[in-house]
mmCIF file of C-alpha atoms in Angstrom:
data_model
loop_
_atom_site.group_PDB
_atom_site.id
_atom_site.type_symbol
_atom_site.label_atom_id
_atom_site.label_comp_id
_atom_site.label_asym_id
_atom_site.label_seq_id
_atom_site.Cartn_x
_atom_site.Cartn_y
_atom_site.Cartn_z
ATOM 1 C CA UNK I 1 -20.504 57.876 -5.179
ATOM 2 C CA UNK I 2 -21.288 53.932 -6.335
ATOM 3 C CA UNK I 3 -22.011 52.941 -3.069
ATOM 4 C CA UNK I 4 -21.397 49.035 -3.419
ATOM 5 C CA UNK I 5 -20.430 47.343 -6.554
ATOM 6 C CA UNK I 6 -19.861 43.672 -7.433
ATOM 7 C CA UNK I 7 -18.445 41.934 -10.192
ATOM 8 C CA UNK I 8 -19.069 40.060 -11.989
ATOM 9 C CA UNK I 9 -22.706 40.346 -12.733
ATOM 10 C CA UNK I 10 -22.540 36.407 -14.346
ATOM 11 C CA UNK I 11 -20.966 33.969 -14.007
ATOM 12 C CA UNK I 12 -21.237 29.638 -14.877
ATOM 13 C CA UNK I 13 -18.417 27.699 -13.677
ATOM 14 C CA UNK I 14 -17.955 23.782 -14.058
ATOM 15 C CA UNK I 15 -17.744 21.684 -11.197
ATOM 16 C CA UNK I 16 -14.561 21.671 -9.017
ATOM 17 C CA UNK I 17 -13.199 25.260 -10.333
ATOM 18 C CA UNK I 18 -12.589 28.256 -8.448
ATOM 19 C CA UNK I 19 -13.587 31.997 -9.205
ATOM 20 C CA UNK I 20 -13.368 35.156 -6.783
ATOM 21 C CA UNK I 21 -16.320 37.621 -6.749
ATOM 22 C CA UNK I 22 -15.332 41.182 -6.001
ATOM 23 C CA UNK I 23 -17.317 43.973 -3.637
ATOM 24 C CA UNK I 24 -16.049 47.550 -2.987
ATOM 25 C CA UNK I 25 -17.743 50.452 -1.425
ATOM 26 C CA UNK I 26 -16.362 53.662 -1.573
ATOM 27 C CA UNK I 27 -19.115 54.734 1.257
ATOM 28 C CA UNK I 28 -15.816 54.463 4.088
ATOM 29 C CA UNK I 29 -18.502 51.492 5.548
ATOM 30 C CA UNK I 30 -16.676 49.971 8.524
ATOM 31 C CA UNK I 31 -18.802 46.705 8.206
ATOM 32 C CA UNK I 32 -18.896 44.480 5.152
ATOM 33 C CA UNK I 33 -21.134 41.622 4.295
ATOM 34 C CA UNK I 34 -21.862 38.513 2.302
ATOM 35 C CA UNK I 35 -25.139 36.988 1.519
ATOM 36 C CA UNK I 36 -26.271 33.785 -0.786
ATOM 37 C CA UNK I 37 -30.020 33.991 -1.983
ATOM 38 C CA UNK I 38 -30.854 30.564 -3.097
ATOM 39 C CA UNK I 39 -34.094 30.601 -5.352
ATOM 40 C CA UNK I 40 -37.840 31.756 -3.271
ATOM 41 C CA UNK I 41 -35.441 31.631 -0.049
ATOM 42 C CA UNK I 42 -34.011 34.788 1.881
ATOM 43 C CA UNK I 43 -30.647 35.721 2.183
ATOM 44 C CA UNK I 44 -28.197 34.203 4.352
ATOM 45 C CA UNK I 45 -25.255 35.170 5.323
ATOM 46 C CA UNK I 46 -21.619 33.788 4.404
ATOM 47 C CA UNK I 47 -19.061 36.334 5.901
ATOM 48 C CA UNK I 48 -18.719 39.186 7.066
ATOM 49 C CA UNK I 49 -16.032 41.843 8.435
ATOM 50 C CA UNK I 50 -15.959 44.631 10.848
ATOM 51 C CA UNK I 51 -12.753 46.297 9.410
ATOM 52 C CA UNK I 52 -9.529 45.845 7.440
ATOM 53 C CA UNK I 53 -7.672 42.348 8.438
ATOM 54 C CA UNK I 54 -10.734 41.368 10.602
ATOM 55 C CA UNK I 55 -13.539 38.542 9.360
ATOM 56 C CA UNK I 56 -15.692 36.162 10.873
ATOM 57 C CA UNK I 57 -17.882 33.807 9.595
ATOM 58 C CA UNK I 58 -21.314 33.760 9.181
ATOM 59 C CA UNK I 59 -24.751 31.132 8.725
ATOM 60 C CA UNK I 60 -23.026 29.488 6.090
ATOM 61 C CA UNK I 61 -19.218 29.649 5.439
ATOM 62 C CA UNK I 62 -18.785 26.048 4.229
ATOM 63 C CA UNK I 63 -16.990 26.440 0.739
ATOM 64 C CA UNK I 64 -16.168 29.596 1.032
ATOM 65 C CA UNK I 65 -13.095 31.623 2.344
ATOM 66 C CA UNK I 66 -12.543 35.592 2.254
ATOM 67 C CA UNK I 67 -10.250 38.626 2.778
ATOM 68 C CA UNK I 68 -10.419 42.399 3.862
ATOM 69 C CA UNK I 69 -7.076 44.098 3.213
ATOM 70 C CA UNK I 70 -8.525 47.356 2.482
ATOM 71 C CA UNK I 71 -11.556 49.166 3.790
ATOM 72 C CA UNK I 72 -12.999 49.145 0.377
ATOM 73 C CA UNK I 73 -12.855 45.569 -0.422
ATOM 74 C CA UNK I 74 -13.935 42.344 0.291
ATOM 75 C CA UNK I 75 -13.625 39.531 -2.177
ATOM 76 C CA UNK I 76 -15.449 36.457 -1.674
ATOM 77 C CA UNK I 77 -13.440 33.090 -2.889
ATOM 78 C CA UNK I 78 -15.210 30.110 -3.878
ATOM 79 C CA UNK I 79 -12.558 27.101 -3.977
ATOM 80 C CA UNK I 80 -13.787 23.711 -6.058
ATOM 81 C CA UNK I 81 -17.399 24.865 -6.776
ATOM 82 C CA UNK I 82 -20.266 22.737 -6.399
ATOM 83 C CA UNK I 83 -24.099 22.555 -7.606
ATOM 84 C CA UNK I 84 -24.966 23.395 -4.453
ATOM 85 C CA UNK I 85 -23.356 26.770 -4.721
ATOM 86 C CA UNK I 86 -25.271 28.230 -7.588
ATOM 87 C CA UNK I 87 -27.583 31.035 -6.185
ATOM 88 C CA UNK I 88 -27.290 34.582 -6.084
ATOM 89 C CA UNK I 89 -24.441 36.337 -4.410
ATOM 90 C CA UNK I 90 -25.195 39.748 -2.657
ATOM 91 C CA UNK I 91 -22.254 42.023 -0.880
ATOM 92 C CA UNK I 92 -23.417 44.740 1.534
ATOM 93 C CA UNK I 93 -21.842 46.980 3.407
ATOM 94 C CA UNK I 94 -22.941 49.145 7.068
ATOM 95 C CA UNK I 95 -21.459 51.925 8.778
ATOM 96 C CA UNK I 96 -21.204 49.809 11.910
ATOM 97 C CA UNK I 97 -24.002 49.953 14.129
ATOM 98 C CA UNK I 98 -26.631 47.737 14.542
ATOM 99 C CA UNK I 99 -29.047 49.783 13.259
ATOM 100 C CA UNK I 100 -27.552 51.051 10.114
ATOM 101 C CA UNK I 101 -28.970 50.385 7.351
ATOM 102 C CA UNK I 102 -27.270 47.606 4.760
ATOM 103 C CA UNK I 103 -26.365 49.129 1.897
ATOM 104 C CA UNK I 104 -26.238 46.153 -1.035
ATOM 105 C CA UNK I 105 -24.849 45.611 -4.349
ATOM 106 C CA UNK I 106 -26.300 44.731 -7.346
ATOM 107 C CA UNK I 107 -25.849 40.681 -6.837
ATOM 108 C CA UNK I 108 -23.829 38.126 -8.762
ATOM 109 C CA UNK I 109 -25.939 35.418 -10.323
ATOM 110 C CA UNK I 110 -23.459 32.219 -10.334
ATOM 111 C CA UNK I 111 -24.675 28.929 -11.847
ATOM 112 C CA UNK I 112 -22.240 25.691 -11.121
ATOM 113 C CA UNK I 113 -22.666 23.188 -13.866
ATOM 114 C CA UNK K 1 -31.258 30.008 16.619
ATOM 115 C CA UNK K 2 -32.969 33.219 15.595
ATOM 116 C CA UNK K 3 -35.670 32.359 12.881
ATOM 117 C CA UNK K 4 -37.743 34.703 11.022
ATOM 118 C CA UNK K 5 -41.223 33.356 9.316
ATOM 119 C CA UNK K 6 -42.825 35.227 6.282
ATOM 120 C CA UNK K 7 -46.769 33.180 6.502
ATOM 121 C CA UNK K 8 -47.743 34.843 3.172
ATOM 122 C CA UNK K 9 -45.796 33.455 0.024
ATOM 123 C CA UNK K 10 -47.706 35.654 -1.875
ATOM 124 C CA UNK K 11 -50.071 39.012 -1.349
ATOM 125 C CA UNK K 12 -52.037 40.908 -3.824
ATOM 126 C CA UNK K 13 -53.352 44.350 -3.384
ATOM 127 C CA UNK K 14 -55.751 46.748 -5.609
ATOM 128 C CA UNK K 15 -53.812 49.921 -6.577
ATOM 129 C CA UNK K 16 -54.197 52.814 -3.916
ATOM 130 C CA UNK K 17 -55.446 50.462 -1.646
ATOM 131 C CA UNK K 18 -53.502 48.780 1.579
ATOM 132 C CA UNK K 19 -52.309 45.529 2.019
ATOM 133 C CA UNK K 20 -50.197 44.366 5.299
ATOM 134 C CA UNK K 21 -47.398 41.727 4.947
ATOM 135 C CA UNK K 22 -46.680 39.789 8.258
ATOM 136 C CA UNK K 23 -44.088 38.628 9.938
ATOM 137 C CA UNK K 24 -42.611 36.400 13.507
ATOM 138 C CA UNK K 25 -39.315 35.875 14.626
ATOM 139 C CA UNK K 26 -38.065 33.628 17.353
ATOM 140 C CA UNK K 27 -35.714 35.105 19.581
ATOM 141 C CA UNK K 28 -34.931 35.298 23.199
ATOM 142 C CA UNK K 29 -32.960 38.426 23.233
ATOM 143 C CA UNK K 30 -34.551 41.521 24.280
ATOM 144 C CA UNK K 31 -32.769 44.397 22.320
ATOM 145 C CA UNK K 32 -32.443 43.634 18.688
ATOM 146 C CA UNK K 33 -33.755 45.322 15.499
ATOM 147 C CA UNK K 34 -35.972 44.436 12.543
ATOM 148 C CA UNK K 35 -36.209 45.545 9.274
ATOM 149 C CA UNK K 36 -38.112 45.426 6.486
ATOM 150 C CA UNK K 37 -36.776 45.218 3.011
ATOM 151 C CA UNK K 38 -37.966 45.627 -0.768
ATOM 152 C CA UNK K 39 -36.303 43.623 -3.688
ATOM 153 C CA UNK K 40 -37.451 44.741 -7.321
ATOM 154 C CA UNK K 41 -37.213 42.515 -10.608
ATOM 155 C CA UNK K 42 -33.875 44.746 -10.211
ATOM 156 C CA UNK K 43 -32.760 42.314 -7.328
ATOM 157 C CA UNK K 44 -31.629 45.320 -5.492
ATOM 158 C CA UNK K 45 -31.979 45.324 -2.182
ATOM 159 C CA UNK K 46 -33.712 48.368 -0.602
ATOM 160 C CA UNK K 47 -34.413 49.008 2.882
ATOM 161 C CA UNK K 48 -38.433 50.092 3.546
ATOM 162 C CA UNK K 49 -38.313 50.770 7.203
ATOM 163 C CA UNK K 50 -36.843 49.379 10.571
ATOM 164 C CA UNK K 51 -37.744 49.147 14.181
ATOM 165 C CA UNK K 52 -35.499 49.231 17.346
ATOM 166 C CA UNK K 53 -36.979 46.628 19.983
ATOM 167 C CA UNK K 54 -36.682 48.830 23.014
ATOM 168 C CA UNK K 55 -38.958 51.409 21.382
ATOM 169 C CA UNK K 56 -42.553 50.332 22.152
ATOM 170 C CA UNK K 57 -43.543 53.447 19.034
ATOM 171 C CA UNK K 58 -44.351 52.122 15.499
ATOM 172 C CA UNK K 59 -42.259 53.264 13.072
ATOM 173 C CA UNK K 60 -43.278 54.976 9.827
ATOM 174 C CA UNK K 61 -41.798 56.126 6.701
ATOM 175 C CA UNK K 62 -44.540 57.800 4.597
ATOM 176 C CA UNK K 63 -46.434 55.195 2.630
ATOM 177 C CA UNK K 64 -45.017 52.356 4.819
ATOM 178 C CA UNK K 65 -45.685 51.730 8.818
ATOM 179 C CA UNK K 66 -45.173 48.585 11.049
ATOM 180 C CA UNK K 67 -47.259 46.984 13.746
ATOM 181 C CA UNK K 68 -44.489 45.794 15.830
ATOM 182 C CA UNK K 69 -46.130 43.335 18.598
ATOM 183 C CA UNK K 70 -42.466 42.666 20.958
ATOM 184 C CA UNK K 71 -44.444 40.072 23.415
ATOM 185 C CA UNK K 72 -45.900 38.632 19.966
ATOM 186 C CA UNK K 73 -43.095 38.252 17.815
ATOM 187 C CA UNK K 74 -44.725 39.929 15.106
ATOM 188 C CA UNK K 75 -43.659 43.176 13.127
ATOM 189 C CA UNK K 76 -46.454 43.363 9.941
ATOM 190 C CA UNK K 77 -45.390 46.009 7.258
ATOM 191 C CA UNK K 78 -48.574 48.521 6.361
ATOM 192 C CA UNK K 79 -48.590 49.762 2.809
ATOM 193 C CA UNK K 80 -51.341 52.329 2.461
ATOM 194 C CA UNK K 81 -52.162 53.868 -0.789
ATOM 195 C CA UNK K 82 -50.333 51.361 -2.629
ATOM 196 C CA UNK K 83 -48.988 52.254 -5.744
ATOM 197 C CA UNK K 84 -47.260 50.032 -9.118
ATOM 198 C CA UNK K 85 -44.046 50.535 -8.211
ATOM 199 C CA UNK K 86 -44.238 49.100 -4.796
ATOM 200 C CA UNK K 87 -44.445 45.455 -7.032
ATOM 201 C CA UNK K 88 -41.471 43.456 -5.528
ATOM 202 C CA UNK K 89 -40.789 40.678 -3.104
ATOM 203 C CA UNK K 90 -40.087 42.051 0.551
ATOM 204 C CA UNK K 91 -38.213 40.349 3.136
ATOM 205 C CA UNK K 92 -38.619 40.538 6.901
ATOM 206 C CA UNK K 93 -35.260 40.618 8.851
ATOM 207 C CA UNK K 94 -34.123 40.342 12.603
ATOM 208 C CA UNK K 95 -30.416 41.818 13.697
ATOM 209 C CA UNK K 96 -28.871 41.518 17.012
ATOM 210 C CA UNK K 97 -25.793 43.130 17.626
ATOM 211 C CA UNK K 98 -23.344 44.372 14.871
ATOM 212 C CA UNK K 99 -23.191 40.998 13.055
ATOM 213 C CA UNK K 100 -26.061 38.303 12.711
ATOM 214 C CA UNK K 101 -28.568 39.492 10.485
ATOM 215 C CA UNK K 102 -31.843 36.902 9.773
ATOM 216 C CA UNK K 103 -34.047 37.044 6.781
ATOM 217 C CA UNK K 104 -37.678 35.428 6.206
ATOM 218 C CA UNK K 105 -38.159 33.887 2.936
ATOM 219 C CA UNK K 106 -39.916 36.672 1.931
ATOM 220 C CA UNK K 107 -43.483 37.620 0.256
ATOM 221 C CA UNK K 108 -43.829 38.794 -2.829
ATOM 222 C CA UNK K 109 -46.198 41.484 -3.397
ATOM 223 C CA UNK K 110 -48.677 41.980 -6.399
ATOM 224 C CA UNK K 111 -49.997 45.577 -7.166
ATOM 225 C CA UNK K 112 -53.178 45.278 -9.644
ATOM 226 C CA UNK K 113 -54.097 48.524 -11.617
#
């Protein structure tokens, strides 16, 4: 059991490209998340998705788009990257309720040059 | 908007002693749920404890209890008997419903031996 993993762990892209960051949990987590952590800040969140084929967006979506074909996995796409995008990436992932616990992954630290 | 305000930047607390962390949220809902959540040098995130609005009972997981104050806005984290390894920056965080989770900018905690 992995719980929730992300790749990759780095990452620097140049201004203007595009990368995809990768979550899957293998906990059968109806509810999948994702957060940015910019530097001495808290985590806000991007996405997220209650189940396959169904996402909605979250504090901050701008610059960002993602998919949930499969229970397991929700990508995160980042399309013409920016400065303002570098931060840390965190995927999560909840049984459902409101009180479940958040279960997170590891993080993605992504620096835009 | 739901906001969530961490005061305390930064806290410092003797080994085996007890420090509280404190927190306020905005919010005019009345059911919702907070959480409290630990972040090592690891970046993991870890969940300490939570608290579900419409109980008026304090919550506690060993070590770790809340003072949650509902007409206040305030839900301070008690950590008695600290120890070294409860080092980390922790971050206050308000949910309502199945989706919109807030997080405080967090406080990072110093245990001295």
């Amino acid at each position: 059991n992995a719980g929730v993993t992300q790749t990759p762990k780095f990452r620097i892209l140049k201004i203007g490209q595009s990368m995809t960051l990768q979550c899957a949990q293998d906990m059968n987590h109806n509810y999948m998340y994702w957060y940015r952590q910019d530097p001495g800040m808290g985590l806000k969140l991007i996405y997220y998705s209650v189940g396959a084929g169904i996402t909605d967006k979250g504090e901050v979506p701008n610059g960002y788009n993602v998919s949930r074909s499969t229970t397991e996995d929700f990508p995160l796409r980042l399309e013409l990257a920016a400065p303002s995008q570098t931060s840390v990436y965190f995927c999560a992932s909840s049984y459902g309720l409101a009180a479940d616990t958040q279960y997170f992954g590891p993080g993605t630290r992504l620096t835009v040059l | 908007a739901q906001t969530v305000t961490q005061s305390q930047p930064e806290m410092s607390v003797q080994e085996a002693e007890t420090v509280t962390l404190s927190c306020t949220y905005d919010t005019s809902e009345s059911d919702y749920y907070l959480f409290w959540y630990k972040q090592p040098p690891s970046r993991q995130m870890i969940l300490v404890i939570r608290q579900e609005a419409y109980k008026q009972q304090n919550a506690t997981e060993n070590r770790f209890s809340v003072n949650f104050q509902k007409a206040a806005k305030s839900f301070s984290l008690k950590i008695s008997d600290s120890q070294l390894g409860d080092a980390a920056m922790y971050f206050c965080a308000y949910r309502r419903g199945n989706n919109d989770m807030r997080f405080g900018a967090g406080t990072r905690l110093t245990v001295k031996p």
